[in-house]
PDB file of C-alpha atoms in Angstrom:
ATOM      1  CA  MET A   1      -7.587 -15.718  78.108  1.00 37.00           C
ATOM      2  CA  LYS A   2     -11.381 -16.152  77.971  1.00 39.00           C
ATOM      3  CA  ILE A   3     -11.783 -13.535  80.731  1.00 37.00           C
ATOM      4  CA  GLU A   4      -9.555 -11.103  78.820  1.00 39.00           C
ATOM      5  CA  ARG A   5     -11.640 -11.574  75.661  1.00 47.00           C
ATOM      6  CA  MET A   6     -14.809 -10.938  77.648  1.00 42.00           C
ATOM      7  CA  ASP A   7     -13.321  -7.780  79.161  1.00 56.00           C
ATOM      8  CA  THR A   8     -12.415  -6.567  75.667  1.00 77.00           C
ATOM      9  CA  LEU A   9     -15.892  -7.406  74.391  1.00 82.00           C
ATOM     10  CA  GLU A  10     -17.526  -5.536  77.270  1.00 87.00           C
ATOM     11  CA  ALA A  11     -15.288  -2.512  76.661  1.00 87.00           C
ATOM     12  CA  ARG A  12     -16.286  -2.507  72.992  1.00 88.00           C
ATOM     13  CA  ALA A  13     -19.951  -2.758  73.975  1.00 91.00           C
ATOM     14  CA  ALA A  14     -19.544   0.198  76.357  1.00 92.00           C
ATOM     15  CA  ARG A  15     -18.066   2.333  73.575  1.00 94.00           C
ATOM     16  CA  HIS A  16     -20.843   1.342  71.199  1.00 94.00           C
ATOM     17  CA  ALA A  17     -23.385   2.252  73.877  1.00 95.00           C
ATOM     18  CA  ALA A  18     -21.700   5.615  74.457  1.00 96.00           C
ATOM     19  CA  LEU A  19     -21.930   6.370  70.737  1.00 96.00           C
ATOM     20  CA  SER A  20     -25.580   5.348  70.454  1.00 95.00           C
ATOM     21  CA  ASP A  21     -26.618   8.932  71.186  1.00 97.00           C
ATOM     22  CA  PRO A  22     -26.343  11.203  68.096  1.00 96.00           C
ATOM     23  CA  SER A  23     -24.946  14.084  70.162  1.00 97.00           C
ATOM     24  CA  ARG A  24     -22.132  11.974  71.589  1.00 97.00           C
ATOM     25  CA  LEU A  25     -21.370  10.618  68.149  1.00 96.00           C
ATOM     26  CA  ARG A  26     -21.138  14.196  66.883  1.00 96.00           C
ATOM     27  CA  ILE A  27     -18.800  15.124  69.749  1.00 97.00           C
ATOM     28  CA  VAL A  28     -16.493  12.245  68.855  1.00 96.00           C
ATOM     29  CA  ASP A  29     -16.597  13.263  65.185  1.00 94.00           C
ATOM     30  CA  LEU A  30     -15.477  16.760  66.172  1.00 94.00           C
ATOM     31  CA  LEU A  31     -12.726  15.451  68.448  1.00 94.00           C
ATOM     32  CA  THR A  32     -11.209  13.313  65.697  1.00 91.00           C
ATOM     33  CA  LEU A  33     -10.070  16.598  64.137  1.00 85.00           C
ATOM     34  CA  GLY A  34      -8.849  18.472  67.209  1.00 90.00           C
ATOM     35  CA  ASP A  35      -9.252  19.235  70.912  1.00 92.00           C
ATOM     36  CA  LEU A  36     -12.178  21.365  72.069  1.00 92.00           C
ATOM     37  CA  SER A  37     -13.202  23.052  75.278  1.00 94.00           C
ATOM     38  CA  PRO A  38     -16.648  22.187  76.671  1.00 95.00           C
ATOM     39  CA  SER A  39     -17.831  25.691  75.757  1.00 94.00           C
ATOM     40  CA  GLU A  40     -16.686  25.163  72.158  1.00 94.00           C
ATOM     41  CA  ILE A  41     -18.555  21.865  72.055  1.00 95.00           C
ATOM     42  CA  ARG A  42     -21.610  23.608  73.447  1.00 96.00           C
ATOM     43  CA  THR A  43     -21.439  26.194  70.671  1.00 95.00           C
ATOM     44  CA  ALA A  44     -20.842  23.610  67.946  1.00 94.00           C
ATOM     45  CA  LEU A  45     -23.822  21.519  69.034  1.00 96.00           C
ATOM     46  CA  GLY A  46     -26.087  24.373  70.131  1.00 96.00           C
ATOM     47  CA  MET A  47     -26.673  22.547  73.387  1.00 96.00           C
ATOM     48  CA  PRO A  48     -26.992  23.651  77.032  1.00 96.00           C
ATOM     49  CA  GLY A  49     -23.835  23.320  79.135  1.00 95.00           C
ATOM     50  CA  ASN A  50     -25.330  20.821  81.577  1.00 97.00           C
ATOM     51  CA  LEU A  51     -26.246  18.463  78.717  1.00 97.00           C
ATOM     52  CA  VAL A  52     -22.756  18.774  77.201  1.00 97.00           C
ATOM     53  CA  ALA A  53     -21.316  17.914  80.613  1.00 97.00           C
ATOM     54  CA  HIS A  54     -23.537  14.821  80.791  1.00 98.00           C
ATOM     55  CA  HIS A  55     -22.431  13.604  77.365  1.00 98.00           C
ATOM     56  CA  LEU A  56     -18.764  14.191  78.170  1.00 98.00           C
ATOM     57  CA  ASN A  57     -19.132  12.260  81.407  1.00 97.00           C
ATOM     58  CA  VAL A  58     -20.590   9.304  79.516  1.00 97.00           C
ATOM     59  CA  LEU A  59     -17.771   9.363  76.960  1.00 97.00           C
ATOM     60  CA  GLU A  60     -15.188   9.683  79.718  1.00 96.00           C
ATOM     61  CA  ALA A  61     -16.673   6.736  81.629  1.00 95.00           C
ATOM     62  CA  ALA A  62     -16.427   4.645  78.456  1.00 94.00           C
ATOM     63  CA  GLY A  63     -12.735   5.495  78.195  1.00 93.00           C
ATOM     64  CA  MET A  64     -13.100   7.509  75.006  1.00 96.00           C
ATOM     65  CA  VAL A  65     -12.214  11.066  76.041  1.00 97.00           C
ATOM     66  CA  ALA A  66     -10.031  12.803  78.594  1.00 96.00           C
ATOM     67  CA  ARG A  67      -9.728  16.382  79.789  1.00 95.00           C
ATOM     68  CA  SER A  68      -6.670  18.496  80.428  1.00 93.00           C
ATOM     69  CA  ARG A  69      -6.245  21.917  82.001  1.00 93.00           C
ATOM     70  CA  SER A  70      -5.358  24.808  79.714  1.00 91.00           C
ATOM     71  CA  GLU A  71      -1.794  26.037  80.127  1.00 89.00           C
ATOM     72  CA  ALA A  72      -3.059  29.585  79.493  1.00 92.00           C
ATOM     73  CA  ASP A  73      -6.339  30.074  81.346  1.00 90.00           C
ATOM     74  CA  LYS A  74      -6.285  27.581  84.208  1.00 88.00           C
ATOM     75  CA  ARG A  75     -10.051  27.865  84.548  1.00 89.00           C
ATOM     76  CA  ARG A  76     -10.433  26.391  81.080  1.00 90.00           C
ATOM     77  CA  SER A  77     -10.098  22.738  80.079  1.00 94.00           C
ATOM     78  CA  TYR A  78      -9.818  20.921  76.775  1.00 95.00           C
ATOM     79  CA  VAL A  79     -11.347  17.621  75.803  1.00 95.00           C
ATOM     80  CA  HIS A  80      -9.392  15.269  73.591  1.00 95.00           C
ATOM     81  CA  LEU A  81     -10.063  11.874  72.102  1.00 94.00           C
ATOM     82  CA  ILE A  82      -8.027   9.070  73.664  1.00 93.00           C
ATOM     83  CA  ASP A  83      -5.864   7.367  71.057  1.00 89.00           C
ATOM     84  CA  THR A  84      -7.594   3.998  71.602  1.00 87.00           C
ATOM     85  CA  ALA A  85     -11.108   5.473  71.682  1.00 90.00           C
ATOM     86  CA  LEU A  86     -12.217   3.962  68.392  1.00 88.00           C
ATOM     87  CA  GLN A  87     -10.302   0.719  68.783  1.00 81.00           C
ATOM     88  CA  GLY A  88     -12.476  -2.352  68.460  1.00 77.00           C
ATOM     89  CA  LEU A  89     -15.546  -0.536  67.139  1.00 82.00           C
ATOM     90  CA  THR A  90     -15.325  -2.592  63.977  1.00 74.00           C
ATOM     91  CA  PRO A  91     -15.558  -6.394  64.255  1.00 68.00           C
ATOM     92  CA  GLY A  92     -12.398  -7.580  65.948  1.00 66.00           C
ATOM     93  CA  ARG A  93     -12.439 -11.368  65.945  1.00 67.00           C
ATOM     94  CA  VAL A  94      -8.980 -12.753  65.189  1.00 74.00           C
ATOM     95  CA  GLU A  95      -8.278 -16.325  64.128  1.00 84.00           C
ATOM     96  CA  ARG A  96      -5.022 -18.241  63.671  1.00 89.00           C
ATOM     97  CA  ALA A  97      -3.948 -20.485  60.821  1.00 94.00           C
ATOM     98  CA  SER A  98      -0.883 -22.217  59.431  1.00 96.00           C
ATOM     99  CA  ARG A  99      -2.481 -22.406  55.983  1.00 97.00           C
ATOM    100  CA  VAL A 100      -5.715 -21.262  54.351  1.00 97.00           C
ATOM    101  CA  VAL A 101      -7.527 -23.643  52.016  1.00 97.00           C
ATOM    102  CA  PHE A 102     -10.221 -22.259  49.730  1.00 97.00           C
ATOM    103  CA  VAL A 103     -12.853 -24.743  48.599  1.00 97.00           C
ATOM    104  CA  CYS A 104     -15.453 -24.822  45.862  1.00 97.00           C
ATOM    105  CA  THR A 105     -17.087 -27.691  44.044  1.00 97.00           C
ATOM    106  CA  ALA A 106     -14.987 -27.948  40.875  1.00 97.00           C
ATOM    107  CA  ASN A 107     -11.824 -26.130  42.018  1.00 97.00           C
ATOM    108  CA  SER A 108     -11.830 -24.561  38.584  1.00 97.00           C
ATOM    109  CA  ALA A 109     -12.563 -20.869  39.253  1.00 98.00           C
ATOM    110  CA  ARG A 110     -13.536 -19.315  42.583  1.00 98.00           C
ATOM    111  CA  SER A 111     -11.258 -21.302  44.878  1.00 98.00           C
ATOM    112  CA  GLN A 112      -8.335 -21.008  42.443  1.00 97.00           C
ATOM    113  CA  LEU A 113      -8.771 -17.227  42.189  1.00 98.00           C
ATOM    114  CA  ALA A 114      -9.175 -16.956  45.970  1.00 98.00           C
ATOM    115  CA  ALA A 115      -5.923 -18.803  46.697  1.00 97.00           C
ATOM    116  CA  ALA A 116      -4.035 -16.667  44.191  1.00 97.00           C
ATOM    117  CA  LEU A 117      -5.550 -13.475  45.596  1.00 97.00           C
ATOM    118  CA  TRP A 118      -4.728 -14.519  49.154  1.00 98.00           C
ATOM    119  CA  SER A 119      -1.035 -14.779  48.312  1.00 96.00           C
ATOM    120  CA  THR A 120      -1.072 -11.079  47.398  1.00 96.00           C
ATOM    121  CA  ARG A 121      -2.557 -10.088  50.767  1.00 96.00           C
ATOM    122  CA  SER A 122      -0.994 -12.398  53.340  1.00 97.00           C
ATOM    123  CA  SER A 123       2.195 -14.299  54.085  1.00 96.00           C
ATOM    124  CA  ILE A 124       0.149 -17.238  55.371  1.00 97.00           C
ATOM    125  CA  PRO A 125       0.286 -19.997  52.719  1.00 97.00           C
ATOM    126  CA  ALA A 126      -2.831 -20.815  50.737  1.00 97.00           C
ATOM    127  CA  ALA A 127      -4.110 -23.734  48.693  1.00 96.00           C
ATOM    128  CA  SER A 128      -7.364 -24.704  47.043  1.00 97.00           C
ATOM    129  CA  GLY A 129      -9.351 -27.846  46.435  1.00 97.00           C
ATOM    130  CA  GLY A 130     -12.693 -29.079  45.150  1.00 97.00           C
ATOM    131  CA  THR A 131     -15.279 -31.463  46.499  1.00 97.00           C
ATOM    132  CA  HIS A 132     -15.805 -32.686  42.914  1.00 97.00           C
ATOM    133  CA  PRO A 133     -12.852 -31.333  40.916  1.00 97.00           C
ATOM    134  CA  ALA A 134     -13.122 -30.547  37.228  1.00 97.00           C
ATOM    135  CA  ASP A 135     -10.635 -31.658  34.586  1.00 96.00           C
ATOM    136  CA  ARG A 136      -9.129 -28.192  34.152  1.00 96.00           C
ATOM    137  CA  ILE A 137      -9.183 -24.621  35.395  1.00 97.00           C
ATOM    138  CA  ASP A 138     -11.954 -22.790  33.604  1.00 97.00           C
ATOM    139  CA  PRO A 139     -10.707 -20.523  30.784  1.00 96.00           C
ATOM    140  CA  GLY A 140     -12.845 -17.724  32.205  1.00 97.00           C
ATOM    141  CA  ALA A 141     -10.890 -17.873  35.466  1.00 97.00           C
ATOM    142  CA  ILE A 142      -7.597 -17.752  33.598  1.00 96.00           C
ATOM    143  CA  ALA A 143      -8.779 -14.757  31.586  1.00 97.00           C
ATOM    144  CA  THR A 144      -9.953 -13.029  34.778  1.00 97.00           C
ATOM    145  CA  ALA A 145      -6.573 -13.558  36.406  1.00 97.00           C
ATOM    146  CA  ASP A 146      -4.888 -12.099  33.333  1.00 96.00           C
ATOM    147  CA  ARG A 147      -7.157  -9.025  33.390  1.00 97.00           C
ATOM    148  CA  HIS A 148      -6.226  -8.386  37.009  1.00 96.00           C
ATOM    149  CA  ALA A 149      -2.516  -9.231  36.680  1.00 95.00           C
ATOM    150  CA  LEU A 150      -2.980 -12.148  39.067  1.00 95.00           C
ATOM    151  CA  ASP A 151      -0.622 -15.101  38.990  1.00 91.00           C
ATOM    152  CA  LEU A 152      -2.917 -18.110  38.722  1.00 88.00           C
ATOM    153  CA  SER A 153      -1.366 -21.504  39.342  1.00 73.00           C
ATOM    154  CA  ASP A 154      -0.947 -23.809  36.349  1.00 73.00           C
ATOM    155  CA  GLU A 155      -1.958 -26.797  38.481  1.00 79.00           C
ATOM    156  CA  SER A 156      -4.997 -28.815  37.518  1.00 92.00           C
ATOM    157  CA  PRO A 157      -7.966 -28.823  39.895  1.00 97.00           C
ATOM    158  CA  ARG A 158      -7.374 -31.037  42.914  1.00 96.00           C
ATOM    159  CA  ALA A 159      -9.657 -33.097  45.080  1.00 97.00           C
ATOM    160  CA  LEU A 160     -10.056 -31.574  48.528  1.00 97.00           C
ATOM    161  CA  GLU A 161      -9.106 -34.776  50.331  1.00 95.00           C
ATOM    162  CA  THR A 162      -5.680 -34.716  48.666  1.00 96.00           C
ATOM    163  CA  VAL A 163      -5.065 -31.147  49.831  1.00 96.00           C
ATOM    164  CA  LEU A 164      -6.595 -30.811  53.263  1.00 95.00           C
ATOM    165  CA  THR A 165      -4.795 -31.367  56.563  1.00 94.00           C
ATOM    166  CA  GLY A 166      -6.179 -31.212  60.082  1.00 91.00           C
ATOM    167  CA  SER A 167      -4.570 -27.836  60.811  1.00 93.00           C
ATOM    168  CA  ASP A 168      -5.881 -25.945  57.762  1.00 96.00           C
ATOM    169  CA  PHE A 169      -8.203 -22.950  58.016  1.00 95.00           C
ATOM    170  CA  VAL A 170     -10.974 -23.797  55.540  1.00 96.00           C
ATOM    171  CA  VAL A 171     -12.980 -21.204  53.617  1.00 96.00           C
ATOM    172  CA  THR A 172     -15.750 -22.448  51.336  1.00 96.00           C
ATOM    173  CA  VAL A 173     -16.501 -20.068  48.477  1.00 96.00           C
ATOM    174  CA  CYS A 174     -19.525 -21.815  47.004  1.00 94.00           C
ATOM    175  CA  ASP A 175     -22.786 -22.898  48.566  1.00 94.00           C
ATOM    176  CA  ASN A 176     -22.662 -26.482  47.264  1.00 94.00           C
ATOM    177  CA  ALA A 177     -19.263 -27.132  48.831  1.00 95.00           C
ATOM    178  CA  HIS A 178     -20.283 -25.492  52.085  1.00 94.00           C
ATOM    179  CA  GLU A 179     -23.457 -27.514  52.427  1.00 93.00           C
ATOM    180  CA  GLU A 180     -21.561 -30.684  51.580  1.00 93.00           C
ATOM    181  CA  LEU A 181     -18.831 -30.002  54.153  1.00 90.00           C
ATOM    182  CA  GLY A 182     -21.084 -28.452  56.807  1.00 82.00           C
ATOM    183  CA  VAL A 183     -19.303 -27.582  60.046  1.00 70.00           C
ATOM    184  CA  ASN A 184     -15.942 -28.730  58.677  1.00 80.00           C
ATOM    185  CA  ALA A 185     -15.441 -25.269  57.163  1.00 83.00           C
ATOM    186  CA  HIS A 186     -14.307 -22.376  59.348  1.00 91.00           C
ATOM    187  CA  LEU A 187     -15.861 -19.685  57.138  1.00 93.00           C
ATOM    188  CA  HIS A 188     -18.300 -19.613  54.241  1.00 95.00           C
ATOM    189  CA  TRP A 189     -18.512 -16.973  51.511  1.00 96.00           C
ATOM    190  CA  SER A 190     -21.635 -17.332  49.376  1.00 94.00           C
ATOM    191  CA  ILE A 191     -20.285 -16.302  45.973  1.00 95.00           C
ATOM    192  CA  PRO A 192     -22.286 -17.160  42.817  1.00 94.00           C
ATOM    193  CA  ASP A 193     -20.579 -19.470  40.337  1.00 97.00           C
ATOM    194  CA  PRO A 194     -19.306 -17.380  37.395  1.00 97.00           C
ATOM    195  CA  VAL A 195     -18.750 -20.513  35.301  1.00 97.00           C
ATOM    196  CA  ARG A 196     -22.504 -21.032  35.069  1.00 96.00           C
ATOM    197  CA  VAL A 197     -22.940 -17.604  33.475  1.00 97.00           C
ATOM    198  CA  GLY A 198     -19.663 -17.585  31.585  1.00 97.00           C
ATOM    199  CA  THR A 199     -19.378 -13.845  30.963  1.00 98.00           C
ATOM    200  CA  ASP A 200     -16.493 -11.543  31.811  1.00 97.00           C
ATOM    201  CA  ASP A 201     -18.844  -9.541  34.016  1.00 98.00           C
ATOM    202  CA  ALA A 202     -19.771 -12.633  36.032  1.00 98.00           C
ATOM    203  CA  PHE A 203     -16.129 -13.545  36.560  1.00 98.00           C
ATOM    204  CA  ASP A 204     -15.172  -9.974  37.447  1.00 97.00           C
ATOM    205  CA  THR A 205     -18.041  -9.768  39.942  1.00 97.00           C
ATOM    206  CA  ALA A 206     -16.837 -12.954  41.628  1.00 97.00           C
ATOM    207  CA  TYR A 207     -13.267 -11.645  41.594  1.00 98.00           C
ATOM    208  CA  ASP A 208     -14.275  -8.332  43.160  1.00 97.00           C
ATOM    209  CA  GLU A 209     -16.210 -10.070  45.923  1.00 96.00           C
ATOM    210  CA  LEU A 210     -13.326 -12.425  46.659  1.00 97.00           C
ATOM    211  CA  GLU A 211     -10.919  -9.501  46.747  1.00 97.00           C
ATOM    212  CA  ARG A 212     -13.141  -7.556  49.149  1.00 93.00           C
ATOM    213  CA  ARG A 213     -13.552 -10.458  51.547  1.00 93.00           C
ATOM    214  CA  ILE A 214      -9.891 -11.484  51.429  1.00 96.00           C
ATOM    215  CA  THR A 215      -8.794  -7.904  52.074  1.00 94.00           C
ATOM    216  CA  GLU A 216     -11.013  -7.880  55.189  1.00 89.00           C
ATOM    217  CA  LEU A 217      -9.949 -11.316  56.428  1.00 92.00           C
ATOM    218  CA  ALA A 218      -6.189 -11.153  55.866  1.00 94.00           C
ATOM    219  CA  PRO A 219      -5.319  -8.714  58.690  1.00 91.00           C
ATOM    220  CA  ARG A 220      -7.546 -10.659  61.085  1.00 88.00           C
ATOM    221  CA  LEU A 221      -5.893 -14.014  60.467  1.00 91.00           C
ATOM    222  CA  ALA A 222      -2.630 -14.511  62.319  1.00 91.00           C
ATOM    223  CA  ALA A 223      -0.030 -17.140  61.493  1.00 92.00           C
ATOM    224  CA  THR A 224       0.410 -20.003  63.940  1.00 85.00           C
TER     225      THR A 224
END
């Protein structure tokens, strides 16, 4: 499994290297829209044929393009983008989890909103807890959930030790909790505490950042 991951990583690196040249990046951009002959690429880029051939060879070696003979003029070929050419060019790390637990200090705003948001993006269960839980969910968090039509749990804030199990995937969403837990968290999202500011804008900013990060994480977290 480790060897397979390394092979995948090296293949991704080779594609990134192939696209490091602006001309090759432009060729790939063109090929995302349709197939082109080398002469058409030469015209589009205003580049000598031998240089186009070099760039195509590099892209072909990286497994990004292929060539096929024209069914009309057999002397002519067309270059097309392989369907997996762009696969893995964005970060591709995948984790596994049976449950996601979002953690902040008070468990009164960010972690509560994160757990509720997660349930709208993934079938993996979610919970939340606090390293030093407050007496209640902050009214600003409740109002934020209402503004965004988010179903926020009616539960009171809970202490992390009453929530956490050894198999949970832990995401800290505040710096204090992260620095208190240290390596015991799988991921950390440094999101400013909206309770300290208390405005709708502060809560909406925290909500938007949580939504962005959860939307990115959800498809990369597989259920165990």
